[in-house]
C-alpha positions as MATLAB code, in Angstrom:
seq = 'MVQLNSADQVVTADRLVTPTGVRAGTVLIRGGRVLAVLEPGVAPPPGVPVTDAGDSYVLPGLIDSHVHFRTPGLTYKEDWEHGSRAAVAGGVTTVLDMPNTRPPALTAEAVQEKAALVAGHSLVDHRFHIGADPARPETLAGLDPAVATSAKVFMAGHHTAPTVFRDPAQLEKAFIAAAEGGVRLVLHAEDGKLFALLDQWWGSPDSYRDYEARRPRSGGISAVAKVIELVRRHGTEAHILHLSSREEADLVCAARAAGLPVTFEVTGHHLSFTDTDTLRLGARTRLSPAIRQQSDQDRLWQALASGQADTIGSDHAPHTIEEKTRSVRDSPPGLPGVQELAVAVWTGMRRRLPDEHPDVAVRRLVRHLSTRPAELFGLRDKGRIAPGADADLVFFAPDDTWMLSARTMRTKCGWSAYEGWTMTGRVRRTMRRGQVVWDADSGTFGSYDGRWIR';
ca = [
      66.075   81.738  118.958;
      68.427   84.048  116.384;
      68.487   87.874  118.973;
      67.327   90.875  117.350;
      68.202   94.401  117.662;
      66.427   97.596  116.590;
      68.947   98.050  113.778;
      67.369   94.902  111.707;
      64.119   93.766  109.731;
      61.599   91.429  109.715;
      59.759   90.216  106.446;
      56.845   87.609  106.560;
      55.389   85.519  104.470;
      52.476   83.162  103.909;
      54.016   82.391  100.373;
      57.754   82.484  100.463;
      59.415   80.914   97.805;
      63.120   79.310   99.057;
      64.905   77.176   97.683;
      63.799   74.363   98.312;
      60.176   74.972   97.916;
      56.500   78.035   98.285;
      56.406   77.464  102.167;
      55.016   80.348  105.198;
      57.967   81.419  106.294;
      59.875   84.806  108.376;
      62.766   86.557  106.830;
      64.716   88.393  109.673;
      67.080   90.583  107.828;
      70.501   92.535  109.063;
      73.035   94.717  107.142;
      71.122   94.409  103.967;
      71.416   90.184  103.981;
      69.179   87.292  105.049;
      70.655   86.751  108.251;
      67.641   83.432  109.255;
      64.692   82.093  107.867;
      62.462   80.642  109.894;
      59.271   79.392  110.385;
      56.469   81.472  110.803;
      55.262   82.666  114.188;
      58.928   84.516  115.266;
      58.204   87.294  117.998;
      60.312   90.128  117.264;
      61.546   92.318  120.016;
      59.651   95.809  120.122;
      61.185   98.585  117.836;
      62.201   95.826  115.031;
      59.904   96.678  111.846;
      57.909   93.928  110.507;
      56.625   93.800  107.088;
      53.681   91.379  106.648;
      53.602   90.279  102.726;
      50.185   89.837  102.683;
      48.785   87.561   99.894;
      51.688   88.094   97.757;
      54.645   86.008   96.648;
      58.016   86.621   98.339;
      60.535   86.569   95.166;
      64.322   86.403   95.407;
      65.024   89.569   93.483;
      65.148   88.668   89.671;
      67.818   88.824   87.622;
      68.255   90.684   84.413;
      71.414   89.000   82.812;
      71.002   91.587   79.150;
      70.021   94.963   79.230;
      71.442   98.085   77.703;
      71.155  101.086   79.920;
      73.092  103.179   76.822;
      75.426  104.657   79.111;
      78.277  106.003   78.035;
      77.038  108.160   74.795;
      73.286  107.438   74.265;
      71.949  108.809   76.713;
      69.503  110.710   75.269;
      67.004  107.505   74.598;
      67.877  105.678   77.886;
      70.519  106.205   80.787;
      70.697  104.227   84.547;
      68.672  106.340   86.789;
      65.689  105.532   84.143;
      66.932  102.651   83.769;
      67.440  101.361   86.816;
      63.808  102.472   88.102;
      62.137  100.607   85.156;
      63.847   97.662   86.632;
      63.151   97.734   90.209;
      59.327   98.526   88.861;
      59.795   94.588   87.340;
      61.070   93.389   90.408;
      64.075   93.282   88.804;
      67.396   94.071   91.350;
      70.521   93.329   89.828;
      71.213   93.458   85.587;
      74.414   93.016   82.806;
      74.840   95.132   81.229;
      75.866   95.102   77.621;
      79.358   96.725   76.436;
      77.608   98.608   72.799;
      77.652  102.071   73.704;
      79.700  104.954   72.569;
      82.315  104.339   73.045;
      82.183  100.790   73.397;
      83.121   99.012   76.543;
      85.775   96.600   74.352;
      88.622   97.104   77.209;
      88.911   96.855   81.306;
      89.421  100.724   81.428;
      86.407  101.499   79.563;
      84.032   98.689   82.241;
      85.938  100.988   84.948;
      84.940  104.242   83.393;
      81.414  103.091   83.101;
      81.155  101.274   86.308;
      82.497  105.467   87.367;
      80.170  106.717   85.339;
      76.775  104.668   86.631;
      78.109  104.855   90.413;
      75.271  106.904   92.252;
      72.561  106.826   89.999;
      71.300  103.072   90.261;
      69.101  101.518   92.048;
      70.084   98.031   91.048;
      72.974   96.541   91.813;
      75.141   95.627   88.774;
      77.769   93.958   86.602;
      78.927   94.357   83.363;
      79.146   92.220   79.749;
      82.473   93.338   78.590;
      82.773   93.838   74.522;
      85.146   90.760   72.697;
      86.941   92.609   70.470;
      87.152   91.083   66.866;
      90.988   92.835   66.545;
      92.161   91.865   69.942;
      90.628   88.462   70.639;
      93.686   86.971   72.402;
      93.571   89.859   75.533;
      90.071   87.260   76.832;
      92.902   85.072   78.156;
      93.662   88.282   80.496;
      90.810   88.685   81.668;
      90.819   90.495   85.290;
      87.164   88.533   86.590;
      87.236   91.659   88.827;
      86.331   93.486   86.239;
      83.982   91.537   84.130;
      83.303   87.313   84.014;
      81.917   87.722   80.627;
      81.698   89.108   76.984;
      80.253   89.480   75.081;
      80.334   88.428   70.574;
      78.677   90.396   67.604;
      78.652   87.354   65.075;
      76.062   90.212   63.105;
      76.026   93.553   62.887;
      72.903   96.132   63.328;
      72.911   99.653   64.019;
      74.340   99.792   67.702;
      76.969   96.720   67.738;
      80.610   97.897   68.181;
      82.391   95.088   66.686;
      81.707   92.048   64.698;
      83.554   89.387   64.503;
      83.362   88.532   60.073;
      86.549   87.110   60.501;
      86.012   83.007   61.121;
      89.903   83.079   62.662;
      89.492   85.895   64.892;
      86.489   83.870   66.066;
      88.285   81.223   66.969;
      91.116   82.830   68.762;
      88.222   84.318   71.147;
      86.679   81.189   71.743;
      89.960   79.639   72.588;
      91.066   82.624   75.109;
      87.253   82.553   76.437;
      88.755   79.038   77.510;
      92.080   80.140   78.832;
      90.918   82.681   80.968;
      87.571   81.229   82.077;
      85.578   83.618   80.303;
      81.863   82.971   79.808;
      81.061   84.040   75.716;
      77.867   85.196   75.694;
      76.277   85.739   71.906;
      74.242   87.555   69.239;
      74.343   84.482   66.841;
      73.538   85.209   64.141;
      75.697   84.542   60.684;
      76.458   87.900   59.434;
      77.576   87.258   56.111;
      74.745   85.073   55.225;
      72.648   88.191   56.187;
      74.946   90.072   53.086;
      74.552   87.454   50.836;
      70.509   87.389   51.180;
      70.522   91.247   51.216;
      72.803   90.980   47.904;
      70.443   89.163   46.235;
      66.757   90.360   47.618;
      67.657   94.343   48.808;
      67.592   94.529   52.573;
      64.144   94.418   53.908;
      61.080   97.601   52.966;
      58.473   96.647   54.706;
      57.164   95.203   57.628;
      55.500   92.185   55.936;
      58.544   90.669   54.242;
      61.521   92.031   57.670;
      61.189   88.526   58.974;
      61.592   86.771   55.942;
      64.288   88.640   55.153;
      65.963   88.105   58.444;
      65.255   84.873   58.690;
      65.430   81.929   61.018;
      68.965   80.586   59.287;
      70.556   83.198   59.942;
      70.461   82.091   63.880;
      71.015   78.232   62.696;
      74.157   79.019   61.332;
      75.490   80.921   63.301;
      74.594   78.914   66.309;
      75.521   75.941   64.387;
      78.703   77.508   64.176;
      78.720   78.111   68.446;
      78.335   74.502   68.910;
      81.557   73.333   67.403;
      83.800   75.700   68.453;
      82.932   74.395   72.050;
      83.573   71.150   70.887;
      86.912   72.219   69.979;
      87.703   74.194   73.036;
      85.755   73.901   75.814;
      84.405   77.352   75.843;
      81.466   78.195   78.027;
      78.684   79.533   76.050;
      75.726   81.400   76.625;
      73.253   81.511   73.173;
      71.400   85.011   73.670;
      68.139   85.603   72.378;
      67.448   82.089   70.631;
      64.060   82.995   68.309;
      63.955   79.270   66.592;
      62.533   75.963   66.952;
      66.185   74.846   65.232;
      68.219   76.885   67.775;
      66.668   75.311   70.545;
      66.714   71.583   69.212;
      70.608   72.212   68.224;
      71.486   73.546   71.563;
      69.662   71.187   73.643;
      70.954   68.375   71.289;
      75.024   70.163   71.944;
      73.568   69.949   76.314;
      72.500   65.983   75.876;
      75.924   65.920   74.393;
      77.753   67.260   77.695;
      78.508   70.308   75.754;
      78.885   73.393   77.920;
      76.826   75.440   75.698;
      73.246   77.481   76.753;
      70.650   79.616   76.000;
      68.190   82.756   76.831;
      64.834   83.480   75.897;
      63.685   86.676   75.710;
      60.209   87.962   76.995;
      59.209   89.888   72.979;
      59.894   86.138   71.685;
      57.917   84.380   74.483;
      55.200   87.338   73.658;
      54.917   88.229   70.208;
      54.480   86.448   66.708;
      55.883   87.324   63.070;
      51.977   88.095   62.853;
      52.057   91.075   65.247;
      55.349   92.975   63.290;
      52.484   93.469   60.717;
      50.526   95.200   63.346;
      53.096   97.061   65.275;
      56.289   97.203   62.963;
      59.681   99.282   64.352;
      57.420   98.679   68.152;
      58.280   95.071   67.176;
      60.975   95.556   64.387;
      63.910   93.030   66.328;
      67.790   91.372   65.695;
      67.085   88.209   65.712;
      64.050   88.939   64.164;
      60.340   87.609   65.779;
      59.285   84.335   64.195;
      56.025   81.963   63.855;
      53.935   81.171   65.540;
      55.646   77.143   66.423;
      58.735   78.992   67.415;
      57.302   80.888   69.996;
      55.787   77.202   71.242;
      59.286   75.378   71.121;
      60.804   77.943   73.468;
      58.125   78.089   75.441;
      58.296   73.697   75.337;
      62.284   74.400   76.163;
      60.893   76.909   79.501;
      58.559   74.016   80.722;
      60.689   71.453   80.557;
      64.260   73.396   81.940;
      65.919   73.216   78.528;
      66.120   76.626   79.005;
      68.417   78.902   81.485;
      67.474   82.343   81.208;
      65.165   84.978   80.809;
      66.202   88.810   79.365;
      64.491   91.501   78.898;
      67.258   92.823   75.760;
      65.985   96.099   77.105;
      67.688   98.042   74.559;
      65.536  101.626   73.823;
      65.795  103.547   71.381;
      63.261  106.857   70.404;
      60.281  107.262   69.469;
      61.907  109.229   66.082;
      64.242  106.613   65.852;
      61.521  103.583   65.495;
      59.640  105.549   63.096;
      62.193  105.788   59.772;
      61.974  103.613   57.019;
      61.987   99.701   57.536;
      65.923  100.303   56.623;
      66.764  102.907   59.116;
      65.222  101.940   62.106;
      67.764  100.552   65.167;
      66.161   97.155   66.246;
      64.725   96.845   69.945;
      62.631   97.589   72.364;
      62.314   98.715   75.839;
      61.613   95.485   78.514;
      62.864   95.287   81.394;
      60.066   96.093   83.689;
      57.357   94.407   81.373;
      59.655   90.801   81.488;
      58.309   89.167   84.681;
      54.538   90.147   84.716;
      54.862   89.295   80.317;
      56.415   86.291   80.806;
      54.107   84.865   84.268;
      50.447   86.315   81.664;
      52.316   83.702   79.089;
      52.630   80.795   82.006;
      49.084   81.961   83.153;
      47.505   81.541   79.907;
      49.655   78.621   78.269;
      48.869   76.582   81.435;
      46.058   78.144   83.233;
      45.274   74.589   85.501;
      48.642   74.986   86.431;
      49.154   75.468   90.686;
      50.413   78.755   90.877;
      53.673   77.439   93.352;
      54.748   75.613   90.401;
      54.201   78.282   88.193;
      56.293   81.192   90.122;
      59.378   78.434   90.754;
      60.256   77.854   87.466;
      59.402   81.615   86.838;
      62.586   82.106   89.815;
      64.671   79.574   88.404;
      64.887   81.282   84.478;
      64.757   84.792   86.496;
      67.171   84.502   89.749;
      68.721   81.073   90.419;
      70.115   80.143   86.636;
      71.746   83.982   85.834;
      73.228   83.743   89.369;
      74.343   80.231   88.917;
      75.712   81.109   85.315;
      76.990   84.497   85.864;
      78.423   83.873   89.043;
      76.714   86.390   91.530;
      76.828   84.343   94.794;
      74.678   86.653   96.920;
      71.769   86.656   94.375;
      69.182   84.506   93.454;
      67.856   82.918   96.535;
      66.840   83.554   99.578;
      68.920   81.393  102.085;
      71.383   83.131  105.588;
      73.684   85.013  103.395;
      72.503   86.558  100.650;
      71.407   89.995   99.640;
      67.936   90.336  101.000;
      66.576   91.246   97.440;
      62.986   90.931   97.767;
      59.675   90.812   95.578;
      56.303   91.145   96.691;
      54.479   89.982   93.597;
      50.879   89.961   93.542;
      50.040   86.857   91.045;
      46.373   87.159   90.658;
      45.664   91.366   89.740;
      44.896   91.974   86.432;
      45.910   95.495   84.770;
      46.185   97.405   81.458;
      49.473   98.105   80.669;
      49.579  101.652   79.755;
      53.011  103.093   78.440;
      52.509  106.212   81.263;
      53.211  103.487   83.589;
      56.881  103.222   81.982;
      60.043  104.310   84.009;
      62.123  103.954   80.994;
      63.386  107.179   78.993;
      62.320  106.526   75.970;
      58.559  106.143   76.868;
      56.690  103.857   74.929;
      56.053   99.990   75.204;
      55.066   97.083   72.361;
      52.902   96.060   75.922;
      51.077   98.714   75.229;
      46.799   98.448   75.411;
      47.930   94.543   77.072;
      45.958   92.619   79.965;
      48.535   91.405   82.579;
      48.358   89.218   84.819;
      50.432   89.546   87.998;
      51.543   93.580   89.807;
      54.625   93.717   91.189;
      54.123   95.696   94.859;
      57.073   96.440   96.515;
      60.681   95.444   95.613;
      63.716   94.870   98.118;
      67.239   95.429   97.127;
      70.008   94.328  100.202;
      66.790   95.044  102.425;
      66.167   98.383  101.488;
      62.587   99.362   99.666;
      63.085  100.500   96.486;
      60.220  100.395   94.553;
      56.965  100.439   96.462;
      53.393  100.058   94.077;
      51.262  101.550   96.566;
      53.112  105.077   96.852;
      55.099  105.508   92.935;
      58.081  105.835   95.211;
      61.841  104.685   95.229;
      64.490  104.130   97.330;
      68.233  105.307   97.050;
      69.985  104.935   93.973;
      73.522  103.518   95.717;
      73.290   99.852   94.192;
      76.740   98.950   93.877;
      79.169   97.321   90.953;
      79.619   93.597   91.558;
      82.821   92.535   91.856;
];
């Protein structure tokens, strides 16, 4: 029997989501870590606090490996205090932040400076994707893993993309250097040259009626094919971000079947919206890559159901309402989404497969939002409820039904593309390393002492 003391904690649950399945159990927590996972019925000594999860699932803390919390330089539309509030309110306890800030995080020094700015302002633990620099792609070979283990590559530009790989030779150098340095490339895989060619012919998009057609699937298909060929040549580990079309999914799955180390992410918004929604919502779902057709969304859901997709990311990219209501050409792509991510995906899962047992569905949610991102990005203490792991726990009520209002969103920009949606599932409580950082009943947050994971 494990001996407990008054500084320890106990969480009891009838639906504990563990690496071996969903079961009743008792989680013992000491010093912010899981000390043991026991069968139900443990009797802690007097003075040891016990939390009963009731009818909630208890999930491992969720990991969003694709956020833009906008520090430094763009904090007028998001910052780490607001972004991390949105994260924990959505059950996310760990994020990986993107480098396209001002200035961009293209060097170890810039990443360290960003970390210093974030310290004391984050409710979530965090790691940073460094930016791959087209002017110096060879530096990835010597990247210190204590600074970053992954690098963002933009193959197409947009309003906040600081650097774009336009020269195929420089892109190949980045793949070579990343393979040498053991760095995973995370890629915005669209063909910027193809889009520029189409814009010379058509002009850039000037209405949301033809936005998807002016940023077509061919851009993603072309870029993904290039990535696969470079992975084949150099063995580089590559993770395709915000994959948007059925053809791209098929290409990556074929590459995986051929033994190539290429994986992909789907986003909450590509699972939730289609191009017809963009006709109605306009700038709210003006994204890069564009929101595509129903058949593409169906293929992405099939990739989740079959385990072909690896991670689900929010691509949380807030802009102000003023920015989003500019002309189509000037409105920046992106939407807030870290708070909405888990509940939007869960809502979609329950609507698409209403007869599926919720224990099966919740394990899939955990695989894509905890287990796989922890594996891909080397987050050894995250992504599972098991002895030795960080005590990151989410109390999730799977059957709560509620209507989303922007008033409840914690992001600084203050709006949501999901405004008015009837959601299924609610995050009731979020614990990060044993500390309650979000409690829905009281609407309170914990301490802003999230750690840089190194």
